Backbone atoms as SQL, in Angstrom:
CREATE TABLE atoms (id INTEGER PRIMARY KEY, chain TEXT, resi INTEGER, resn TEXT, atom TEXT, x REAL, y REAL, z REAL);
INSERT INTO atoms VALUES
  (1, 'A', 1, 'UNK', 'N', 4.039, 11.634, -34.008),
  (2, 'A', 1, 'UNK', 'CA', 3.472, 10.595, -33.174),
  (3, 'A', 1, 'UNK', 'C', 3.663, 10.942, -31.708),
  (4, 'A', 2, 'UNK', 'N', 2.735, 10.450, -30.895),
  (5, 'A', 2, 'UNK', 'CA', 2.786, 10.660, -29.459),
  (6, 'A', 2, 'UNK', 'C', 3.180, 9.345, -28.795),
  (7, 'A', 3, 'UNK', 'N', 4.122, 9.419, -27.876),
  (8, 'A', 3, 'UNK', 'CA', 4.505, 8.266, -27.084),
  (9, 'A', 3, 'UNK', 'C', 4.042, 8.466, -25.646),
  (10, 'A', 4, 'UNK', 'N', 3.476, 7.429, -25.063),
  (11, 'A', 4, 'UNK', 'CA', 2.951, 7.485, -23.709),
  (12, 'A', 4, 'UNK', 'C', 3.623, 6.405, -22.869),
  (13, 'A', 5, 'UNK', 'N', 4.081, 6.782, -21.681),
  (14, 'A', 5, 'UNK', 'CA', 4.743, 5.843, -20.789),
  (15, 'A', 5, 'UNK', 'C', 4.142, 5.963, -19.399),
  (16, 'A', 6, 'UNK', 'N', 3.523, 4.875, -18.928),
  (17, 'A', 6, 'UNK', 'CA', 2.922, 4.856, -17.600),
  (18, 'A', 6, 'UNK', 'C', 3.942, 4.428, -16.551),
  (19, 'A', 7, 'UNK', 'N', 3.705, 4.877, -15.329),
  (20, 'A', 7, 'UNK', 'CA', 4.501, 4.447, -14.191),
  (21, 'A', 7, 'UNK', 'C', 3.674, 4.621, -12.924),
  (22, 'A', 8, 'UNK', 'N', 4.136, 4.040, -11.834),
  (23, 'A', 8, 'UNK', 'CA', 3.499, 4.229, -10.551),
  (24, 'A', 8, 'UNK', 'C', 2.667, 3.072, -10.057),
  (25, 'A', 9, 'UNK', 'N', 2.511, 2.040, -10.865),
  (26, 'A', 9, 'UNK', 'CA', 1.755, 0.886, -10.430),
  (27, 'A', 9, 'UNK', 'C', 2.506, 0.099, -9.374),
  (28, 'A', 10, 'UNK', 'N', 1.800, -0.818, -8.740),
  (29, 'A', 10, 'UNK', 'CA', 2.419, -1.636, -7.723),
  (30, 'A', 10, 'UNK', 'C', 1.394, -2.381, -6.905),
  (31, 'A', 11, 'UNK', 'N', 1.848, -2.900, -5.784),
  (32, 'A', 11, 'UNK', 'CA', 1.005, -3.656, -4.868),
  (33, 'A', 11, 'UNK', 'C', 0.600, -2.765, -3.702),
  (34, 'A', 12, 'UNK', 'N', -0.680, -2.758, -3.394),
  (35, 'A', 12, 'UNK', 'CA', -1.187, -1.937, -2.306),
  (36, 'A', 12, 'UNK', 'C', -2.279, -2.699, -1.570),
  (37, 'A', 13, 'UNK', 'N', -2.422, -2.439, -0.292),
  (38, 'A', 13, 'UNK', 'CA', -3.458, -3.087, 0.497),
  (39, 'A', 13, 'UNK', 'C', -4.814, -2.424, 0.291),
  (40, 'A', 14, 'UNK', 'N', -5.852, -3.163, 0.598),
  (41, 'A', 14, 'UNK', 'CA', -7.209, -2.621, 0.510),
  (42, 'A', 14, 'UNK', 'C', -7.307, -1.334, 1.317),
  (43, 'A', 15, 'UNK', 'N', -7.899, -0.317, 0.714),
  (44, 'A', 15, 'UNK', 'CA', -8.043, 0.969, 1.370),
  (45, 'A', 15, 'UNK', 'C', -6.877, 1.909, 1.165),
  (46, 'A', 16, 'UNK', 'N', -5.818, 1.424, 0.543),
  (47, 'A', 16, 'UNK', 'CA', -4.640, 2.231, 0.312),
  (48, 'A', 16, 'UNK', 'C', -4.761, 3.116, -0.908),
  (49, 'A', 17, 'UNK', 'N', -3.651, 3.780, -1.238),
  (50, 'A', 17, 'UNK', 'CA', -3.630, 4.734, -2.342),
  (51, 'A', 17, 'UNK', 'C', -2.419, 4.525, -3.229),
  (52, 'A', 18, 'UNK', 'N', -2.570, 4.881, -4.481),
  (53, 'A', 18, 'UNK', 'CA', -1.485, 4.915, -5.449),
  (54, 'A', 18, 'UNK', 'C', -1.706, 6.090, -6.373),
  (55, 'A', 19, 'UNK', 'N', -0.624, 6.600, -6.931),
  (56, 'A', 19, 'UNK', 'CA', -0.727, 7.615, -7.959),
  (57, 'A', 19, 'UNK', 'C', -0.002, 7.131, -9.205),
  (58, 'A', 20, 'UNK', 'N', -0.737, 7.035, -10.292),
  (59, 'A', 20, 'UNK', 'CA', -0.169, 6.657, -11.566),
  (60, 'A', 20, 'UNK', 'C', 0.216, 7.898, -12.354),
  (61, 'A', 21, 'UNK', 'N', 1.275, 7.778, -13.133),
  (62, 'A', 21, 'UNK', 'CA', 1.718, 8.868, -13.992),
  (63, 'A', 21, 'UNK', 'C', 1.817, 8.380, -15.422),
  (64, 'A', 22, 'UNK', 'N', 1.598, 9.279, -16.348),
  (65, 'A', 22, 'UNK', 'CA', 1.736, 8.986, -17.766),
  (66, 'A', 22, 'UNK', 'C', 2.466, 10.149, -18.414),
  (67, 'A', 23, 'UNK', 'N', 3.680, 9.901, -18.843),
  (68, 'A', 23, 'UNK', 'CA', 4.485, 10.925, -19.489),
  (69, 'A', 23, 'UNK', 'C', 4.290, 10.862, -20.997),
  (70, 'A', 24, 'UNK', 'N', 3.949, 11.990, -21.585),
  (71, 'A', 24, 'UNK', 'CA', 3.737, 12.072, -23.019),
  (72, 'A', 24, 'UNK', 'C', 4.903, 12.782, -23.688),
  (73, 'A', 25, 'UNK', 'N', 5.290, 12.277, -24.843),
  (74, 'A', 25, 'UNK', 'CA', 6.361, 12.899, -25.606),
  (75, 'A', 25, 'UNK', 'C', 6.028, 12.825, -27.089),
  (76, 'A', 26, 'UNK', 'N', 6.806, 13.522, -27.880),
  (77, 'A', 26, 'UNK', 'CA', 6.551, 13.565, -29.303),
  (78, 'A', 26, 'UNK', 'C', 5.662, 14.744, -29.672),
  (79, 'A', 27, 'UNK', 'N', 4.963, 14.600, -30.769),
  (80, 'A', 27, 'UNK', 'CA', 4.087, 15.672, -31.229),
  (81, 'A', 27, 'UNK', 'C', 2.905, 15.853, -30.289),
  (82, 'A', 28, 'UNK', 'N', 2.616, 17.108, -29.966),
  (83, 'A', 28, 'UNK', 'CA', 1.548, 17.414, -29.021),
  (84, 'A', 28, 'UNK', 'C', 0.466, 18.252, -29.692),
  (85, 'A', 29, 'UNK', 'N', -0.719, 17.694, -29.889),
  (86, 'A', 29, 'UNK', 'CA', -1.835, 18.459, -30.455),
  (87, 'A', 29, 'UNK', 'C', -2.205, 19.641, -29.574),
  (88, 'A', 30, 'UNK', 'N', -2.830, 20.653, -30.161),
  (89, 'A', 30, 'UNK', 'CA', -3.187, 21.839, -29.409),
  (90, 'A', 30, 'UNK', 'C', -4.265, 21.560, -28.367),
  (91, 'A', 31, 'UNK', 'N', -5.159, 20.643, -28.655),
  (92, 'A', 31, 'UNK', 'CA', -6.228, 20.292, -27.734),
  (93, 'A', 31, 'UNK', 'C', -6.640, 18.844, -27.979),
  (94, 'A', 32, 'UNK', 'N', -6.385, 18.000, -27.023),
  (95, 'A', 32, 'UNK', 'CA', -6.791, 16.611, -27.141),
  (96, 'A', 32, 'UNK', 'C', -7.160, 16.055, -25.772),
  (97, 'A', 33, 'UNK', 'N', -7.704, 14.871, -25.779),
  (98, 'A', 33, 'UNK', 'CA', -8.174, 14.239, -24.557),
  (99, 'A', 33, 'UNK', 'C', -7.257, 13.085, -24.170),
  (100, 'A', 34, 'UNK', 'N', -6.970, 12.990, -22.888),
  (101, 'A', 34, 'UNK', 'CA', -6.239, 11.842, -22.366),
  (102, 'A', 34, 'UNK', 'C', -7.112, 11.117, -21.361),
  (103, 'A', 35, 'UNK', 'N', -6.860, 9.839, -21.217),
  (104, 'A', 35, 'UNK', 'CA', -7.712, 9.023, -20.367),
  (105, 'A', 35, 'UNK', 'C', -6.934, 7.859, -19.785),
  (106, 'A', 36, 'UNK', 'N', -7.505, 7.292, -18.740),
  (107, 'A', 36, 'UNK', 'CA', -7.023, 6.053, -18.158),
  (108, 'A', 36, 'UNK', 'C', -8.050, 4.958, -18.409),
  (109, 'A', 37, 'UNK', 'N', -7.568, 3.825, -18.869),
  (110, 'A', 37, 'UNK', 'CA', -8.361, 2.619, -19.001),
  (111, 'A', 37, 'UNK', 'C', -7.732, 1.538, -18.137),
  (112, 'A', 38, 'UNK', 'N', -8.483, 0.501, -17.860),
  (113, 'A', 38, 'UNK', 'CA', -7.921, -0.634, -17.141),
  (114, 'A', 38, 'UNK', 'C', -8.486, -1.932, -17.691),
  (115, 'A', 39, 'UNK', 'N', -7.711, -2.987, -17.538),
  (116, 'A', 39, 'UNK', 'CA', -8.129, -4.285, -18.027),
  (117, 'A', 39, 'UNK', 'C', -7.669, -5.367, -17.058),
  (118, 'A', 40, 'UNK', 'N', -8.628, -6.079, -16.505),
  (119, 'A', 40, 'UNK', 'CA', -8.354, -7.210, -15.638),
  (120, 'A', 40, 'UNK', 'C', -8.340, -8.484, -16.474),
  (121, 'A', 41, 'UNK', 'N', -7.680, -9.544, -15.998),
  (122, 'A', 41, 'UNK', 'CA', -7.638, -10.797, -16.750),
  (123, 'A', 41, 'UNK', 'C', -9.032, -11.303, -17.098),
  (124, 'A', 42, 'UNK', 'N', -9.235, -11.644, -18.357),
  (125, 'A', 42, 'UNK', 'CA', -10.511, -12.166, -18.805),
  (126, 'A', 42, 'UNK', 'C', -11.607, -11.135, -18.959),
  (127, 'A', 43, 'UNK', 'N', -11.286, -9.870, -18.780),
  (128, 'A', 43, 'UNK', 'CA', -12.279, -8.814, -18.851),
  (129, 'A', 43, 'UNK', 'C', -12.000, -7.886, -20.021),
  (130, 'A', 44, 'UNK', 'N', -13.022, -7.144, -20.422),
  (131, 'A', 44, 'UNK', 'CA', -12.854, -6.134, -21.456),
  (132, 'A', 44, 'UNK', 'C', -12.115, -4.929, -20.889),
  (133, 'A', 45, 'UNK', 'N', -11.400, -4.247, -21.753),
  (134, 'A', 45, 'UNK', 'CA', -10.763, -3.012, -21.336),
  (135, 'A', 45, 'UNK', 'C', -11.846, -1.966, -21.079),
  (136, 'A', 46, 'UNK', 'N', -11.787, -1.315, -19.924),
  (137, 'A', 46, 'UNK', 'CA', -12.829, -0.377, -19.549),
  (138, 'A', 46, 'UNK', 'C', -12.281, 1.007, -19.241),
  (139, 'A', 47, 'UNK', 'N', -13.106, 1.987, -19.518),
  (140, 'A', 47, 'UNK', 'CA', -12.781, 3.373, -19.238),
  (141, 'A', 47, 'UNK', 'C', -12.775, 3.627, -17.746),
  (142, 'A', 48, 'UNK', 'N', -11.798, 4.378, -17.274),
  (143, 'A', 48, 'UNK', 'CA', -11.703, 4.738, -15.864),
  (144, 'A', 48, 'UNK', 'C', -11.952, 6.229, -15.670),
  (145, 'A', 49, 'UNK', 'N', -11.181, 7.055, -16.357),
  (146, 'A', 49, 'UNK', 'CA', -11.305, 8.502, -16.220),
  (147, 'A', 49, 'UNK', 'C', -10.678, 9.181, -17.425),
  (148, 'A', 50, 'UNK', 'N', -11.177, 10.359, -17.767),
  (149, 'A', 50, 'UNK', 'CA', -10.635, 11.108, -18.878),
  (150, 'A', 50, 'UNK', 'C', -10.593, 12.589, -18.579),
  (151, 'A', 51, 'UNK', 'N', -9.740, 13.297, -19.299),
  (152, 'A', 51, 'UNK', 'CA', -9.583, 14.733, -19.095),
  (153, 'A', 51, 'UNK', 'C', -9.172, 15.399, -20.399),
  (154, 'A', 52, 'UNK', 'N', -9.753, 16.557, -20.679),
  (155, 'A', 52, 'UNK', 'CA', -9.308, 17.360, -21.808),
  (156, 'A', 52, 'UNK', 'C', -8.005, 18.046, -21.452),
  (157, 'A', 53, 'UNK', 'N', -7.089, 18.124, -22.414),
  (158, 'A', 53, 'UNK', 'CA', -5.805, 18.738, -22.146),
  (159, 'A', 53, 'UNK', 'C', -5.931, 20.225, -21.882),
  (160, 'A', 54, 'UNK', 'N', -6.862, 20.858, -22.565),
  (161, 'A', 54, 'UNK', 'CA', -7.161, 22.268, -22.340),
  (162, 'A', 54, 'UNK', 'C', -8.549, 22.377, -21.731),
  (163, 'A', 55, 'UNK', 'N', -8.652, 23.076, -20.607),
  (164, 'A', 55, 'UNK', 'CA', -9.928, 23.258, -19.939),
  (165, 'A', 55, 'UNK', 'C', -10.148, 22.334, -18.763),
  (166, 'A', 56, 'UNK', 'N', -9.494, 21.196, -18.769),
  (167, 'A', 56, 'UNK', 'CA', -9.524, 20.246, -17.656),
  (168, 'A', 56, 'UNK', 'C', -10.902, 19.695, -17.335),
  (169, 'A', 57, 'UNK', 'N', -11.749, 19.585, -18.340),
  (170, 'A', 57, 'UNK', 'CA', -13.017, 18.894, -18.154),
  (171, 'A', 57, 'UNK', 'C', -12.741, 17.419, -17.913),
  (172, 'A', 58, 'UNK', 'N', -13.418, 16.827, -16.944),
  (173, 'A', 58, 'UNK', 'CA', -13.145, 15.449, -16.561),
  (174, 'A', 58, 'UNK', 'C', -14.382, 14.576, -16.620),
  (175, 'A', 59, 'UNK', 'N', -14.152, 13.288, -16.710),
  (176, 'A', 59, 'UNK', 'CA', -15.214, 12.304, -16.698),
  (177, 'A', 59, 'UNK', 'C', -14.705, 11.058, -15.988),
  (178, 'A', 60, 'UNK', 'N', -15.581, 10.412, -15.213),
  (179, 'A', 60, 'UNK', 'CA', -15.196, 9.240, -14.450),
  (180, 'A', 60, 'UNK', 'C', -16.194, 8.109, -14.625),
  (181, 'A', 61, 'UNK', 'N', -15.685, 6.898, -14.582),
  (182, 'A', 61, 'UNK', 'CA', -16.561, 5.742, -14.507),
  (183, 'A', 61, 'UNK', 'C', -17.262, 5.743, -13.154),
  (184, 'A', 62, 'UNK', 'N', -18.495, 5.254, -13.124),
  (185, 'A', 62, 'UNK', 'CA', -19.250, 5.232, -11.876),
  (186, 'A', 62, 'UNK', 'C', -18.526, 4.459, -10.776),
  (187, 'A', 63, 'UNK', 'N', -17.796, 3.436, -11.149),
  (188, 'A', 63, 'UNK', 'CA', -17.129, 2.581, -10.183),
  (189, 'A', 63, 'UNK', 'C', -15.989, 3.269, -9.432),
  (190, 'A', 64, 'UNK', 'N', -15.497, 4.401, -9.954),
  (191, 'A', 64, 'UNK', 'CA', -14.365, 5.067, -9.324),
  (192, 'A', 64, 'UNK', 'C', -14.680, 6.476, -8.857),
  (193, 'A', 65, 'UNK', 'N', -15.874, 6.966, -9.124),
  (194, 'A', 65, 'UNK', 'CA', -16.242, 8.313, -8.700),
  (195, 'A', 65, 'UNK', 'C', -16.118, 8.457, -7.187),
  (196, 'A', 66, 'UNK', 'N', -15.505, 9.548, -6.768),
  (197, 'A', 66, 'UNK', 'CA', -15.313, 9.795, -5.353),
  (198, 'A', 66, 'UNK', 'C', -14.059, 9.175, -4.791),
  (199, 'A', 67, 'UNK', 'N', -13.415, 8.288, -5.556),
  (200, 'A', 67, 'UNK', 'CA', -12.192, 7.631, -5.092),
  (201, 'A', 67, 'UNK', 'C', -10.974, 7.988, -5.943),
  (202, 'A', 68, 'UNK', 'N', -11.175, 8.132, -7.246),
  (203, 'A', 68, 'UNK', 'CA', -10.075, 8.424, -8.156),
  (204, 'A', 68, 'UNK', 'C', -10.163, 9.861, -8.643),
  (205, 'A', 69, 'UNK', 'N', -9.017, 10.470, -8.900),
  (206, 'A', 69, 'UNK', 'CA', -8.956, 11.810, -9.443),
  (207, 'A', 69, 'UNK', 'C', -7.959, 11.853, -10.589),
  (208, 'A', 70, 'UNK', 'N', -8.417, 12.295, -11.751),
  (209, 'A', 70, 'UNK', 'CA', -7.533, 12.454, -12.893),
  (210, 'A', 70, 'UNK', 'C', -7.097, 13.913, -12.981),
  (211, 'A', 71, 'UNK', 'N', -5.853, 14.126, -13.312),
  (212, 'A', 71, 'UNK', 'CA', -5.332, 15.477, -13.454),
  (213, 'A', 71, 'UNK', 'C', -4.176, 15.466, -14.439),
  (214, 'A', 72, 'UNK', 'N', -3.742, 16.642, -14.813),
  (215, 'A', 72, 'UNK', 'CA', -2.594, 16.721, -15.707),
  (216, 'A', 72, 'UNK', 'C', -1.769, 17.961, -15.414),
  (217, 'A', 73, 'UNK', 'N', -0.506, 17.897, -15.757),
  (218, 'A', 73, 'UNK', 'CA', 0.414, 19.002, -15.617),
  (219, 'A', 73, 'UNK', 'C', 0.899, 19.339, -17.020),
  (220, 'A', 74, 'UNK', 'N', 0.377, 20.405, -17.585),
  (221, 'A', 74, 'UNK', 'CA', 0.717, 20.764, -18.958),
  (222, 'A', 74, 'UNK', 'C', 2.206, 21.049, -19.131),
  (223, 'A', 75, 'UNK', 'N', 2.801, 21.716, -18.146),
  (224, 'A', 75, 'UNK', 'CA', 4.213, 22.057, -18.234),
  (225, 'A', 75, 'UNK', 'C', 5.091, 20.815, -18.299),
  (226, 'A', 76, 'UNK', 'N', 4.706, 19.782, -17.565),
  (227, 'A', 76, 'UNK', 'CA', 5.461, 18.535, -17.547),
  (228, 'A', 76, 'UNK', 'C', 4.976, 17.535, -18.586),
  (229, 'A', 77, 'UNK', 'N', 3.886, 17.885, -19.276),
  (230, 'A', 77, 'UNK', 'CA', 3.292, 17.004, -20.272),
  (231, 'A', 77, 'UNK', 'C', 2.998, 15.619, -19.677),
  (232, 'A', 78, 'UNK', 'N', 2.403, 15.642, -18.498),
  (233, 'A', 78, 'UNK', 'CA', 2.187, 14.422, -17.742),
  (234, 'A', 78, 'UNK', 'C', 0.749, 14.322, -17.248),
  (235, 'A', 79, 'UNK', 'N', 0.195, 13.140, -17.345),
  (236, 'A', 79, 'UNK', 'CA', -1.137, 12.822, -16.855),
  (237, 'A', 79, 'UNK', 'C', -1.014, 12.015, -15.571),
  (238, 'A', 80, 'UNK', 'N', -1.938, 12.231, -14.640),
  (239, 'A', 80, 'UNK', 'CA', -1.910, 11.524, -13.367),
  (240, 'A', 80, 'UNK', 'C', -3.259, 10.884, -13.074),
  (241, 'A', 81, 'UNK', 'N', -3.224, 9.827, -12.297),
  (242, 'A', 81, 'UNK', 'CA', -4.428, 9.245, -11.741),
  (243, 'A', 81, 'UNK', 'C', -4.169, 8.953, -10.273),
  (244, 'A', 82, 'UNK', 'N', -4.786, 9.740, -9.408),
  (245, 'A', 82, 'UNK', 'CA', -4.700, 9.506, -7.976),
  (246, 'A', 82, 'UNK', 'C', -5.801, 8.534, -7.586),
  (247, 'A', 83, 'UNK', 'N', -5.419, 7.413, -7.026),
  (248, 'A', 83, 'UNK', 'CA', -6.362, 6.365, -6.673),
  (249, 'A', 83, 'UNK', 'C', -6.369, 6.191, -5.158),
  (250, 'A', 84, 'UNK', 'N', -7.519, 6.431, -4.551),
  (251, 'A', 84, 'UNK', 'CA', -7.675, 6.298, -3.111),
  (252, 'A', 84, 'UNK', 'C', -8.712, 5.231, -2.793),
  (253, 'A', 85, 'UNK', 'N', -8.704, 4.788, -1.554),
  (254, 'A', 85, 'UNK', 'CA', -9.659, 3.792, -1.079),
  (255, 'A', 85, 'UNK', 'C', -9.740, 2.618, -2.047),
  (256, 'A', 86, 'UNK', 'N', -8.600, 2.073, -2.372),
  (257, 'A', 86, 'UNK', 'CA', -8.527, 1.018, -3.371),
  (258, 'A', 86, 'UNK', 'C', -9.194, -0.266, -2.903),
  (259, 'A', 87, 'UNK', 'N', -9.826, -0.940, -3.846),
  (260, 'A', 87, 'UNK', 'CA', -10.546, -2.180, -3.610),
  (261, 'A', 87, 'UNK', 'C', -9.931, -3.298, -4.439),
  (262, 'A', 88, 'UNK', 'N', -10.138, -4.555, -4.060),
  (263, 'A', 88, 'UNK', 'CA', -9.612, -5.665, -4.863),
  (264, 'A', 88, 'UNK', 'C', -10.081, -5.612, -6.312),
  (265, 'A', 89, 'UNK', 'N', -11.291, -5.154, -6.556),
  (266, 'A', 89, 'UNK', 'CA', -11.808, -5.073, -7.909),
  (267, 'A', 89, 'UNK', 'C', -11.128, -4.005, -8.758),
  (268, 'A', 90, 'UNK', 'N', -10.283, -3.182, -8.141),
  (269, 'A', 90, 'UNK', 'CA', -9.486, -2.217, -8.887),
  (270, 'A', 90, 'UNK', 'C', -8.239, -2.852, -9.488),
  (271, 'A', 91, 'UNK', 'N', -7.954, -4.084, -9.124),
  (272, 'A', 91, 'UNK', 'CA', -6.782, -4.783, -9.643),
  (273, 'A', 91, 'UNK', 'C', -6.894, -4.953, -11.150),
  (274, 'A', 92, 'UNK', 'N', -5.901, -4.455, -11.866),
  (275, 'A', 92, 'UNK', 'CA', -5.916, -4.503, -13.326),
  (276, 'A', 92, 'UNK', 'C', -4.623, -3.902, -13.851),
  (277, 'A', 93, 'UNK', 'N', -4.411, -4.054, -15.143),
  (278, 'A', 93, 'UNK', 'CA', -3.384, -3.285, -15.821),
  (279, 'A', 93, 'UNK', 'C', -4.014, -1.964, -16.237),
  (280, 'A', 94, 'UNK', 'N', -3.390, -0.886, -15.866),
  (281, 'A', 94, 'UNK', 'CA', -3.906, 0.442, -16.173),
  (282, 'A', 94, 'UNK', 'C', -3.138, 1.033, -17.345),
  (283, 'A', 95, 'UNK', 'N', -3.881, 1.547, -18.313),
  (284, 'A', 95, 'UNK', 'CA', -3.306, 2.096, -19.526),
  (285, 'A', 95, 'UNK', 'C', -3.625, 3.575, -19.672),
  (286, 'A', 96, 'UNK', 'N', -2.652, 4.318, -20.100),
  (287, 'A', 96, 'UNK', 'CA', -2.829, 5.705, -20.488),
  (288, 'A', 96, 'UNK', 'C', -3.140, 5.753, -21.974),
  (289, 'A', 97, 'UNK', 'N', -4.069, 6.608, -22.364),
  (290, 'A', 97, 'UNK', 'CA', -4.452, 6.712, -23.761),
  (291, 'A', 97, 'UNK', 'C', -4.731, 8.161, -24.132),
  (292, 'A', 98, 'UNK', 'N', -4.655, 8.453, -25.421),
  (293, 'A', 98, 'UNK', 'CA', -4.909, 9.803, -25.906),
  (294, 'A', 98, 'UNK', 'C', -5.620, 9.755, -27.251),
  (295, 'A', 99, 'UNK', 'N', -6.436, 10.762, -27.498),
  (296, 'A', 99, 'UNK', 'CA', -7.086, 10.935, -28.783),
  (297, 'A', 99, 'UNK', 'C', -7.259, 12.423, -29.040),
  (298, 'A', 100, 'UNK', 'N', -7.573, 12.771, -30.278),
  (299, 'A', 100, 'UNK', 'CA', -7.568, 14.167, -30.690),
  (300, 'A', 100, 'UNK', 'C', -8.956, 14.751, -30.898),
  (301, 'A', 101, 'UNK', 'N', -9.991, 14.103, -30.366),
  (302, 'A', 101, 'UNK', 'CA', -11.362, 14.588, -30.564),
  (303, 'A', 101, 'UNK', 'C', -11.633, 15.904, -29.852),
  (304, 'A', 102, 'UNK', 'N', -10.933, 16.167, -28.766),
  (305, 'A', 102, 'UNK', 'CA', -11.147, 17.380, -27.994),
  (306, 'A', 102, 'UNK', 'C', -12.237, 17.270, -26.948),
  (307, 'A', 103, 'UNK', 'N', -12.882, 16.114, -26.873),
  (308, 'A', 103, 'UNK', 'CA', -13.878, 15.838, -25.846),
  (309, 'A', 103, 'UNK', 'C', -13.575, 14.471, -25.251),
  (310, 'A', 104, 'UNK', 'N', -14.071, 14.237, -24.051),
  (311, 'A', 104, 'UNK', 'CA', -13.852, 12.953, -23.401),
  (312, 'A', 104, 'UNK', 'C', -14.794, 11.909, -23.992),
  (313, 'A', 105, 'UNK', 'N', -14.230, 10.802, -24.449),
  (314, 'A', 105, 'UNK', 'CA', -15.006, 9.666, -24.912),
  (315, 'A', 105, 'UNK', 'C', -14.569, 8.450, -24.115),
  (316, 'A', 106, 'UNK', 'N', -15.419, 7.436, -24.050),
  (317, 'A', 106, 'UNK', 'CA', -15.199, 6.337, -23.117),
  (318, 'A', 106, 'UNK', 'C', -14.940, 4.990, -23.764),
  (319, 'A', 107, 'UNK', 'N', -14.863, 4.924, -25.070),
  (320, 'A', 107, 'UNK', 'CA', -14.629, 3.656, -25.754),
  (321, 'A', 107, 'UNK', 'C', -13.178, 3.539, -26.199),
  (322, 'A', 108, 'UNK', 'N', -12.529, 2.401, -25.926),
  (323, 'A', 108, 'UNK', 'CA', -11.125, 2.228, -26.316),
  (324, 'A', 108, 'UNK', 'C', -10.875, 2.425, -27.804),
  (325, 'A', 109, 'UNK', 'N', -11.845, 2.053, -28.634),
  (326, 'A', 109, 'UNK', 'CA', -11.697, 2.164, -30.076),
  (327, 'A', 109, 'UNK', 'C', -11.403, 3.593, -30.522),
  (328, 'A', 110, 'UNK', 'N', -11.861, 4.573, -29.766),
  (329, 'A', 110, 'UNK', 'CA', -11.715, 5.968, -30.157),
  (330, 'A', 110, 'UNK', 'C', -10.360, 6.561, -29.820),
  (331, 'A', 111, 'UNK', 'N', -9.524, 5.822, -29.124),
  (332, 'A', 111, 'UNK', 'CA', -8.215, 6.324, -28.723),
  (333, 'A', 111, 'UNK', 'C', -7.123, 5.747, -29.613),
  (334, 'A', 112, 'UNK', 'N', -6.321, 6.635, -30.172),
  (335, 'A', 112, 'UNK', 'CA', -5.308, 6.215, -31.119),
  (336, 'A', 112, 'UNK', 'C', -3.923, 6.015, -30.545),
  (337, 'A', 113, 'UNK', 'N', -3.691, 6.493, -29.337),
  (338, 'A', 113, 'UNK', 'CA', -2.384, 6.396, -28.714),
  (339, 'A', 113, 'UNK', 'C', -2.503, 5.712, -27.368),
  (340, 'A', 114, 'UNK', 'N', -1.617, 4.761, -27.113),
  (341, 'A', 114, 'UNK', 'CA', -1.657, 3.971, -25.887),
  (342, 'A', 114, 'UNK', 'C', -0.273, 3.786, -25.294),
  (343, 'A', 115, 'UNK', 'N', -0.223, 3.759, -23.967),
  (344, 'A', 115, 'UNK', 'CA', 0.994, 3.381, -23.279),
  (345, 'A', 115, 'UNK', 'C', 1.081, 1.876, -23.146),
  (346, 'A', 116, 'UNK', 'N', 2.140, 1.415, -22.500),
  (347, 'A', 116, 'UNK', 'CA', 2.384, -0.026, -22.370),
  (348, 'A', 116, 'UNK', 'C', 1.625, -0.658, -21.213),
  (349, 'A', 117, 'UNK', 'N', 1.094, 0.153, -20.316),
  (350, 'A', 117, 'UNK', 'CA', 0.357, -0.342, -19.177),
  (351, 'A', 117, 'UNK', 'C', 1.214, -0.481, -17.936),
  (352, 'A', 118, 'UNK', 'N', 0.577, -0.340, -16.787),
  (353, 'A', 118, 'UNK', 'CA', 1.242, -0.544, -15.508),
  (354, 'A', 118, 'UNK', 'C', 0.304, -1.325, -14.594),
  (355, 'A', 119, 'UNK', 'N', 0.842, -2.329, -13.927),
  (356, 'A', 119, 'UNK', 'CA', 0.032, -3.231, -13.119),
  (357, 'A', 119, 'UNK', 'C', -0.287, -2.615, -11.766),
  (358, 'A', 120, 'UNK', 'N', -1.560, -2.661, -11.403),
  (359, 'A', 120, 'UNK', 'CA', -2.009, -2.283, -10.070),
  (360, 'A', 120, 'UNK', 'C', -2.642, -3.509, -9.434),
  (361, 'A', 121, 'UNK', 'N', -2.140, -3.894, -8.281),
  (362, 'A', 121, 'UNK', 'CA', -2.672, -5.048, -7.568),
  (363, 'A', 121, 'UNK', 'C', -3.075, -4.628, -6.167),
  (364, 'A', 122, 'UNK', 'N', -4.331, -4.864, -5.829),
  (365, 'A', 122, 'UNK', 'CA', -4.859, -4.535, -4.512),
  (366, 'A', 122, 'UNK', 'C', -5.066, -5.845, -3.766),
  (367, 'A', 123, 'UNK', 'N', -4.344, -6.028, -2.703),
  (368, 'A', 123, 'UNK', 'CA', -4.389, -7.278, -1.959),
  (369, 'A', 123, 'UNK', 'C', -5.673, -7.393, -1.159),
  (370, 'A', 124, 'UNK', 'N', -6.140, -8.619, -1.027),
  (371, 'A', 124, 'UNK', 'CA', -7.365, -8.900, -0.278),
  (372, 'A', 124, 'UNK', 'C', -7.070, -9.483, 1.084);
């Protein structure tokens, strides 16, 4: 089993930046995809960004393109989400997720491993 633990959330002003981290432990597939999702109160959980563990192919939601960057450090077994130019609508609980398809997919149902979430709040 894979365990995922997010960190780095917090309160930030409009236009500010945060970097989220997701540490993975346990069994590590040879090639799998990790992603960030977010969920605001009363809203559906939505895809933010994804990356293949091998090859570093990435995918982003239209709402975050040009502002967020997903990356990973294989040696540290850690996933990152650099968030810049933050907006109030970015306020949500951010979740790290993983699946073994080997390609980036954008639906929560397809991800079998989830972290506990970390709160990001962008003040207005």
